Coordinates of C-alpha atoms in Angstrom, one line a residue:
X1 CA 11.7 14.1 104.2
X2 CA 14.0 11.6 102.5
X3 CA 17.7 12.1 102.0
X4 CA 18.2 12.5 98.3
X5 CA 21.4 13.9 96.8
X6 CA 21.0 15.4 93.3
X7 CA 23.3 13.8 90.8
X8 CA 23.4 16.9 88.5
X9 CA 22.9 20.1 90.4
X10 CA 21.3 22.9 88.5
X11 CA 23.1 26.0 87.4
X12 CA 24.5 28.1 90.3
X13 CA 22.8 31.5 91.0
X14 CA 25.0 34.6 91.3
X15 CA 25.1 36.4 94.6
X16 CA 23.2 39.4 93.3
X17 CA 20.4 37.4 91.8
X18 CA 20.0 35.2 94.9
X19 CA 20.0 38.3 97.0
X20 CA 17.2 39.9 94.9
X21 CA 15.2 36.6 95.0
X22 CA 15.5 36.3 98.8
X23 CA 14.6 40.0 99.1
X24 CA 11.5 39.2 97.0
X25 CA 10.5 36.4 99.3
X26 CA 10.9 38.6 102.4
X27 CA 9.1 41.4 100.7
X28 CA 6.1 39.1 100.1
X29 CA 6.1 37.8 103.6
X30 CA 6.4 41.2 105.3
X31 CA 3.8 42.8 103.1
X32 CA 1.3 40.3 104.5
X33 CA 2.4 40.9 108.1
X34 CA 2.4 44.7 107.8
X35 CA -1.0 44.8 106.2
X36 CA -2.2 42.2 108.8
X37 CA -1.0 44.4 111.7
X38 CA -2.8 47.5 110.3
X39 CA -6.1 46.1 109.1
X40 CA -7.0 43.1 111.2
X41 CA -7.4 45.1 114.5
X42 CA -10.4 47.0 112.9
X43 CA -12.0 43.6 112.1
X44 CA -11.6 42.6 115.7
X45 CA -12.9 45.9 117.0
X46 CA -16.2 45.3 115.3
X47 CA -16.7 42.5 117.8
X48 CA -14.6 43.4 120.8
X49 CA -14.8 46.5 122.9
X50 CA -11.7 45.8 124.9
X51 CA -8.5 47.2 123.3
X52 CA -6.5 44.9 125.6
X53 CA -8.1 41.8 124.2
X54 CA -7.6 43.0 120.7
X55 CA -4.0 43.7 121.5
X56 CA -3.6 40.2 123.0
X57 CA -5.0 38.5 119.9
X58 CA -2.8 40.6 117.7
X59 CA 0.3 39.8 119.8
X60 CA -0.4 36.1 119.7
X61 CA 1.6 35.7 116.4
X62 CA 4.8 36.8 118.2
X63 CA 4.2 34.3 120.9
X64 CA 3.6 31.5 118.5
X65 CA 6.6 32.5 116.5
X66 CA 8.9 32.0 119.5
X67 CA 8.0 28.3 119.5
X68 CA 7.2 27.5 115.8
X69 CA 10.0 29.3 114.0
X70 CA 13.0 27.5 115.6
X71 CA 11.3 24.1 115.2
X72 CA 10.4 24.6 111.5
X73 CA 13.7 26.2 110.7
X74 CA 15.4 23.2 112.3
X75 CA 13.2 20.9 110.2
X76 CA 14.4 22.7 107.1
X77 CA 18.0 22.3 108.2
X78 CA 17.4 18.5 108.4
X79 CA 15.6 18.2 105.1
X80 CA 17.3 16.7 102.1
X81 CA 15.5 16.6 98.7
X82 CA 16.5 17.1 95.1
X83 CA 14.9 20.5 95.3
X84 CA 16.9 21.5 98.4
X85 CA 15.9 22.0 102.1
X86 CA 14.3 25.5 102.0
X87 CA 12.2 25.7 98.8
X88 CA 9.8 22.8 99.6
X89 CA 8.6 24.6 102.7
X90 CA 8.3 28.0 100.9
X91 CA 6.5 26.4 97.9
X92 CA 3.9 24.9 100.2
X93 CA 3.7 27.5 103.0
X94 CA 3.5 30.8 101.1
X95 CA 0.5 29.9 98.9
X96 CA -1.4 28.5 102.0
X97 CA -0.7 31.7 103.9
X98 CA -1.9 33.8 101.0
X99 CA -5.1 31.7 100.8
X100 CA -5.7 32.2 104.5
X101 CA -4.9 35.9 104.2
X102 CA -7.6 36.4 101.4
X103 CA -10.1 34.6 103.7
X104 CA -9.7 37.0 106.6
X105 CA -12.1 39.8 105.5
X106 CA -14.7 37.2 104.4
X107 CA -14.8 35.8 108.0
X108 CA -15.2 39.2 109.6
X109 CA -18.9 38.7 110.4
X110 CA -18.2 35.8 112.7
X111 CA -15.8 36.4 115.6
X112 CA -15.1 32.6 116.3
X113 CA -14.4 32.0 112.6
X114 CA -12.3 35.1 112.3
X115 CA -10.1 34.0 115.3
X116 CA -9.7 30.5 113.8
X117 CA -8.4 32.0 110.5
X118 CA -6.2 34.5 112.4
X119 CA -4.6 31.6 114.4
X120 CA -4.2 29.5 111.2
X121 CA -2.6 32.3 109.4
X122 CA -0.2 33.0 112.3
X123 CA 0.7 29.3 112.5
X124 CA 1.4 28.9 108.7
X125 CA 3.2 32.3 108.3
X126 CA 5.4 31.7 111.3
X127 CA 6.4 28.3 110.0
X128 CA 8.3 29.6 107.0
X129 CA 9.3 33.1 108.1
X130 CA 12.9 32.3 109.0
X131 CA 13.3 29.7 106.2
X132 CA 13.5 32.2 103.3
X133 CA 16.1 34.3 105.1
X134 CA 18.2 31.2 105.7
X135 CA 18.8 31.1 101.9
X136 CA 21.2 34.0 102.4
X137 CA 23.9 32.0 104.2
X138 CA 23.1 29.0 102.1
X139 CA 24.1 30.8 98.9
X140 CA 26.2 33.8 99.9
X141 CA 29.8 33.6 101.1
X142 CA 30.4 34.9 104.7
X143 CA 32.3 38.0 103.6
X144 CA 29.4 39.3 101.5
X145 CA 26.5 38.4 103.7
X146 CA 26.1 41.8 105.3
X147 CA 25.3 43.5 102.0
X148 CA 23.0 40.7 101.0
X149 CA 21.1 41.0 104.3
X150 CA 21.0 44.8 103.9
X151 CA 19.1 44.3 100.7
X152 CA 16.7 42.0 102.5
X153 CA 16.2 44.5 105.3
X154 CA 15.5 47.3 102.7
X155 CA 12.9 45.0 101.1
X156 CA 11.3 44.4 104.5
X157 CA 11.2 48.1 105.3
X158 CA 9.6 49.0 102.0
X159 CA 6.6 46.8 102.8
X160 CA 5.5 49.4 105.4
X161 CA 5.1 51.8 102.5
X162 CA 3.3 49.3 100.3
X163 CA 0.9 48.3 103.1
X164 CA 0.2 52.0 103.8
X165 CA -0.5 52.7 100.1
X166 CA -2.8 49.8 99.7
X167 CA -4.6 50.9 102.9
X168 CA -5.0 54.4 101.6
X169 CA -6.1 53.5 98.1
X170 CA -8.3 50.5 98.6
X171 CA -9.3 49.6 102.2
X172 CA -12.2 52.1 102.6
X173 CA -14.0 51.3 99.3
X174 CA -12.7 47.8 98.5
X175 CA -11.5 46.0 101.6
X176 CA -11.6 42.5 100.3
X177 CA -9.7 43.6 97.1
X178 CA -7.0 45.1 99.3
X179 CA -6.4 41.8 101.1
X180 CA -6.5 40.0 97.7
X181 CA -3.9 42.3 96.2
X182 CA -1.4 41.6 99.0
X183 CA -2.0 37.9 98.6
X184 CA -1.4 38.2 94.9
X185 CA 2.0 39.8 95.6
X186 CA 2.8 36.7 97.7
X187 CA 1.6 34.3 95.0
X188 CA 3.6 36.0 92.2
X189 CA 6.7 36.1 94.5
X190 CA 6.6 32.4 95.4
X191 CA 6.0 31.5 91.7
X192 CA 9.2 33.4 90.7
X193 CA 11.1 31.7 93.6
X194 CA 9.9 28.3 92.5
X195 CA 10.9 28.9 88.9
X196 CA 14.3 30.4 89.9
X197 CA 15.7 28.7 92.9
X198 CA 16.7 25.1 93.5
X199 CA 18.6 25.4 96.7
X200 CA 20.0 21.9 96.5
X201 CA 22.8 23.6 94.4
X202 CA 23.7 26.1 97.1
X203 CA 27.1 25.9 98.8
X204 CA 25.4 25.6 102.2
X205 CA 23.3 22.6 101.2
X206 CA 26.3 20.9 99.5
X207 CA 28.4 21.5 102.6
X208 CA 25.6 20.0 104.8
X209 CA 25.4 16.9 102.6
X210 CA 29.2 16.6 102.7
X211 CA 29.1 16.7 106.5
X212 CA 26.4 14.0 106.5
X213 CA 28.5 11.8 104.3
X214 CA 31.6 12.4 106.4
X215 CA 29.7 11.0 109.4
X216 CA 28.6 8.0 107.3
X217 CA 25.0 8.5 108.2
X218 CA 21.8 9.1 106.2
X219 CA 20.3 10.7 109.3
X220 CA 20.8 14.3 110.4
X221 CA 19.4 13.7 113.9
X222 CA 22.4 15.4 115.5
X223 CA 21.1 18.7 114.3
X224 CA 17.9 18.7 116.4
X225 CA 16.9 22.0 117.8
X226 CA 17.5 21.1 121.5
X227 CA 20.9 19.8 120.6
X228 CA 21.8 23.1 118.9
X229 CA 20.6 25.2 121.8
X230 CA 22.3 22.9 124.4
X231 CA 25.6 23.2 122.4
X232 CA 25.4 27.0 122.5
X233 CA 24.6 27.0 126.2
X234 CA 27.5 24.6 127.1
X235 CA 30.1 26.3 124.9
X236 CA 32.9 27.8 127.0
X237 CA 33.1 30.6 124.4
X238 CA 30.0 32.6 125.3
X239 CA 29.9 34.6 122.1
X240 CA 26.8 33.0 120.6
X241 CA 24.8 33.0 123.8
X242 CA 25.8 36.6 124.5
X243 CA 24.9 37.6 121.0
X244 CA 21.4 36.2 121.3
X245 CA 21.0 38.1 124.6
X246 CA 22.2 41.3 122.9
X247 CA 19.6 40.8 120.2
X248 CA 16.9 40.5 122.8
X249 CA 18.1 43.6 124.7
X250 CA 18.6 45.8 121.7
X251 CA 15.3 44.6 120.3
X252 CA 13.7 45.7 123.5
X253 CA 15.2 49.2 123.1
X254 CA 14.1 49.4 119.4
X255 CA 10.6 48.1 120.1
X256 CA 10.2 50.5 123.0
X257 CA 11.1 53.5 120.8
X258 CA 8.5 52.4 118.2
X259 CA 5.6 51.2 120.3
X260 CA 5.4 54.1 122.7
X261 CA 6.2 57.0 120.4
X262 CA 2.6 58.2 119.9
X263 CA 1.8 58.6 123.6
X264 CA 5.2 60.1 124.1
X265 CA 4.6 62.8 121.4
X266 CA 1.2 63.6 122.9
X267 CA 2.3 63.7 126.6
X268 CA 5.7 65.3 126.2
X269 CA 5.6 67.3 123.0
X270 CA 1.9 68.3 123.1
X271 CA 1.2 66.9 119.7
X272 CA -2.1 65.5 118.4
X273 CA -2.5 61.8 118.0
X274 CA -2.0 61.9 114.2
X275 CA 1.1 64.2 114.4
X276 CA 2.6 62.1 117.2
X277 CA 2.1 58.9 115.2
X278 CA 4.0 60.4 112.3
X279 CA 7.2 61.2 114.3
X280 CA 9.0 58.0 113.1
X281 CA 8.1 58.3 109.4
X282 CA 11.3 60.2 108.4
X283 CA 13.4 57.8 110.4
X284 CA 12.1 55.0 108.2
X285 CA 13.7 56.8 105.2
X286 CA 16.9 57.3 107.2
X287 CA 17.0 53.5 107.9
X288 CA 16.6 52.7 104.2
X289 CA 19.4 55.1 103.2
X290 CA 21.8 53.8 105.9
X291 CA 21.2 50.0 105.6
X292 CA 23.5 49.3 102.6
X293 CA 26.4 51.7 103.7
X294 CA 26.5 50.0 107.1
X295 CA 26.9 46.7 105.4
X296 CA 29.9 48.0 103.5
X297 CA 31.3 49.5 106.6
X298 CA 30.9 46.1 108.3
X299 CA 32.8 44.4 105.6
X300 CA 35.7 46.9 105.8
X301 CA 36.0 47.6 109.5
X302 CA 34.4 44.4 111.0
X303 CA 30.8 43.6 111.8
X304 CA 31.1 43.7 115.6
X305 CA 32.8 47.1 115.6
X306 CA 30.2 48.4 113.2
X307 CA 27.4 47.1 115.4
X308 CA 28.9 48.7 118.5
X309 CA 29.3 52.1 116.7
X310 CA 25.7 51.9 115.4
X311 CA 24.2 51.0 118.7
X312 CA 26.2 53.7 120.5
X313 CA 24.8 56.2 117.9
X314 CA 21.3 55.0 118.6
X315 CA 21.8 55.5 122.3
X316 CA 23.3 58.9 121.9
X317 CA 20.4 59.9 119.6
X318 CA 18.0 59.0 122.3
X319 CA 19.9 61.2 124.8
X320 CA 19.8 64.0 122.2
X321 CA 16.0 63.6 122.0
X322 CA 15.8 63.9 125.8
X323 CA 17.8 67.1 125.8
X324 CA 16.0 68.7 122.9
X325 CA 12.3 67.9 123.6
X326 CA 10.8 69.6 120.5
X327 CA 9.0 67.9 117.6
X328 CA 11.9 68.8 115.3
X329 CA 14.5 67.6 117.8
X330 CA 12.6 64.3 118.3
X331 CA 12.4 63.7 114.5
X332 CA 16.1 64.4 114.1
X333 CA 16.9 62.1 117.0
X334 CA 14.8 59.3 115.6
X335 CA 16.5 59.7 112.2
X336 CA 20.0 59.5 113.7
X337 CA 18.9 56.6 115.9
X338 CA 17.4 54.6 113.0
X339 CA 20.6 55.1 110.9
X340 CA 22.6 53.8 113.8
X341 CA 20.3 51.0 114.5
X342 CA 20.6 49.8 110.9
X343 CA 24.2 48.7 111.7
X344 CA 22.8 46.2 114.3
X345 CA 19.8 45.1 112.3
X346 CA 21.8 44.4 109.2
X347 CA 24.8 42.7 110.8
X348 CA 23.6 40.9 113.9
X349 CA 22.1 37.8 112.2
X350 CA 25.1 37.7 109.9
X351 CA 27.5 37.5 112.9
X352 CA 25.3 34.7 114.3
X353 CA 25.4 32.8 110.9
X354 CA 29.1 33.2 110.7
X355 CA 29.5 31.8 114.3
X356 CA 27.5 28.7 113.4
X357 CA 29.7 25.6 113.7
X358 CA 28.1 24.0 110.6
X359 CA 26.2 24.8 107.4
X360 CA 23.6 22.3 108.7
X361 CA 22.2 24.8 111.2
X362 CA 21.9 28.0 109.2
X363 CA 18.1 27.9 109.4
X364 CA 18.1 27.2 113.1
X365 CA 20.4 30.1 113.7
X366 CA 18.2 32.4 111.6
X367 CA 15.3 31.3 113.8
X368 CA 17.2 31.9 117.0
X369 CA 17.9 35.5 115.9
X370 CA 14.1 35.8 115.2
X371 CA 13.3 34.5 118.7
X372 CA 15.7 36.9 120.3
X373 CA 14.3 39.8 118.4
X374 CA 10.6 38.9 118.9
X375 CA 11.2 38.4 122.6
X376 CA 12.7 41.9 122.7
X377 CA 9.7 43.2 120.8
X378 CA 7.4 41.5 123.3
X379 CA 9.3 42.7 126.5
X380 CA 10.6 46.1 125.4
X381 CA 7.4 48.1 125.4
X382 CA 6.4 46.7 128.7
X383 CA 9.9 47.4 130.2
X384 CA 10.0 51.0 128.9
X385 CA 6.4 51.5 129.8
X386 CA 7.2 50.4 133.4
X387 CA 10.0 52.9 133.5
X388 CA 7.7 55.6 132.3
X389 CA 5.2 54.7 135.0
X390 CA 7.9 55.3 137.6
X391 CA 9.9 58.2 136.1
X392 CA 7.4 59.9 133.7
X393 CA 7.2 60.5 130.0
X394 CA 9.9 63.2 130.0
X395 CA 12.6 60.5 130.4
X396 CA 11.3 57.9 128.1
X397 CA 14.0 58.3 125.4
X398 CA 16.6 58.3 128.2
X399 CA 15.2 55.0 129.4
X400 CA 15.6 53.6 125.9
X401 CA 19.2 54.9 125.8
X402 CA 20.0 53.0 129.0
X403 CA 18.6 49.7 127.6
X404 CA 20.6 50.3 124.3
X405 CA 23.7 51.0 126.3
X406 CA 23.4 47.6 128.1
X407 CA 23.3 45.9 124.6
X408 CA 26.4 47.9 123.6
X409 CA 28.3 46.5 126.7
X410 CA 27.3 43.0 125.7
X411 CA 28.5 43.3 122.1
X412 CA 31.8 44.9 123.4
X413 CA 32.2 41.8 125.5
X414 CA 31.6 39.5 122.5
X415 CA 34.2 41.5 120.5
X416 CA 36.7 41.0 123.2
X417 CA 36.0 37.3 123.4
X418 CA 36.6 36.9 119.7
X419 CA 39.8 38.9 119.8
X420 CA 41.1 37.1 122.9
X421 CA 40.4 33.7 121.4
X422 CA 42.0 34.8 118.0
X423 CA 39.1 33.1 116.3
X424 CA 39.4 33.3 112.5
X425 CA 35.8 34.1 111.6
X426 CA 34.3 36.8 109.4
X427 CA 32.5 38.6 112.3

């Protein structure tokens, strides 16, 4: 897109309003993804007997996201329009994704057509997934980003409840209407965003334009994705590289604790499939209650310290669950663990944003966080599952604790690097 600097920027949005608007965008995106994850597998099962094949198709969006999200986020970083660098992509991508989402149940009778729509939806939805979140560092000052991201995470978590309610109330009798309702939420959300946000007025966009002008160039080719990654790898301060590794490792522990909880409850606690699947429900509430307080703790005591404490609490909770292997003990352990994990989930991407060398790469850094987390979500269940194959289901929570402890060590190392270098950053 062309480089066009607005001569009269629109009125600035306050931090609370922009936080609510970004949370609305994420809420719309994640509502589609959560409903997609719960209701597309039955559509595939009507054609495919193999659960592994269904799982492969459903996991394909994570694999696509690893490649698409950094590239598209970098494209948005390099975009200059009178509307900004994020909104053009959201204004186009979200309605197309909603249209494809509505189409899904109507293609259920034909497996080839259904797969085509699934792939198209995954491509489009992944293309703008990190772009909306990048509005947070664009608009919000570094010292307040944790509480803004906490609100975004709360909105994302609430979508699980919304998807479940729509499934319960509509799917059995009106399946196509259920998909249409979720798509409508997305369309209403993007309409509100388009009418409310012009991110060309954001401090992040203005800083990026100022950097472009300082380099006396109308091109922002220096901010290409491979250049950003190579700069992180070559940097003698390993903080950013180690943080991405920590995101992957802790993401593996978190994903393992979620993906394998049902068979764990059945094999270790003697629960039915339904009861075992409900073990993590109270922990979802615990996460919602803890998200905003952990943001406030981070602003007062430091983000890295808060992350370390929260990750340690998560690991300790998994050890507790190993020692008290009862349904009640497991639920308590998951609640404590989710509250601790919120400290990492709320603050990790904020630390990464605040370590960025320039406002021109906020979107790319949001995508690098997503790549690290999705890679962990892909590897974690397999890693923990492999440990279970060797050691048995009784030690699964302890296996998760070990992986989480490795992530704690990595973040402790980052904290020491920051203190040793006396880097004046809000991390």
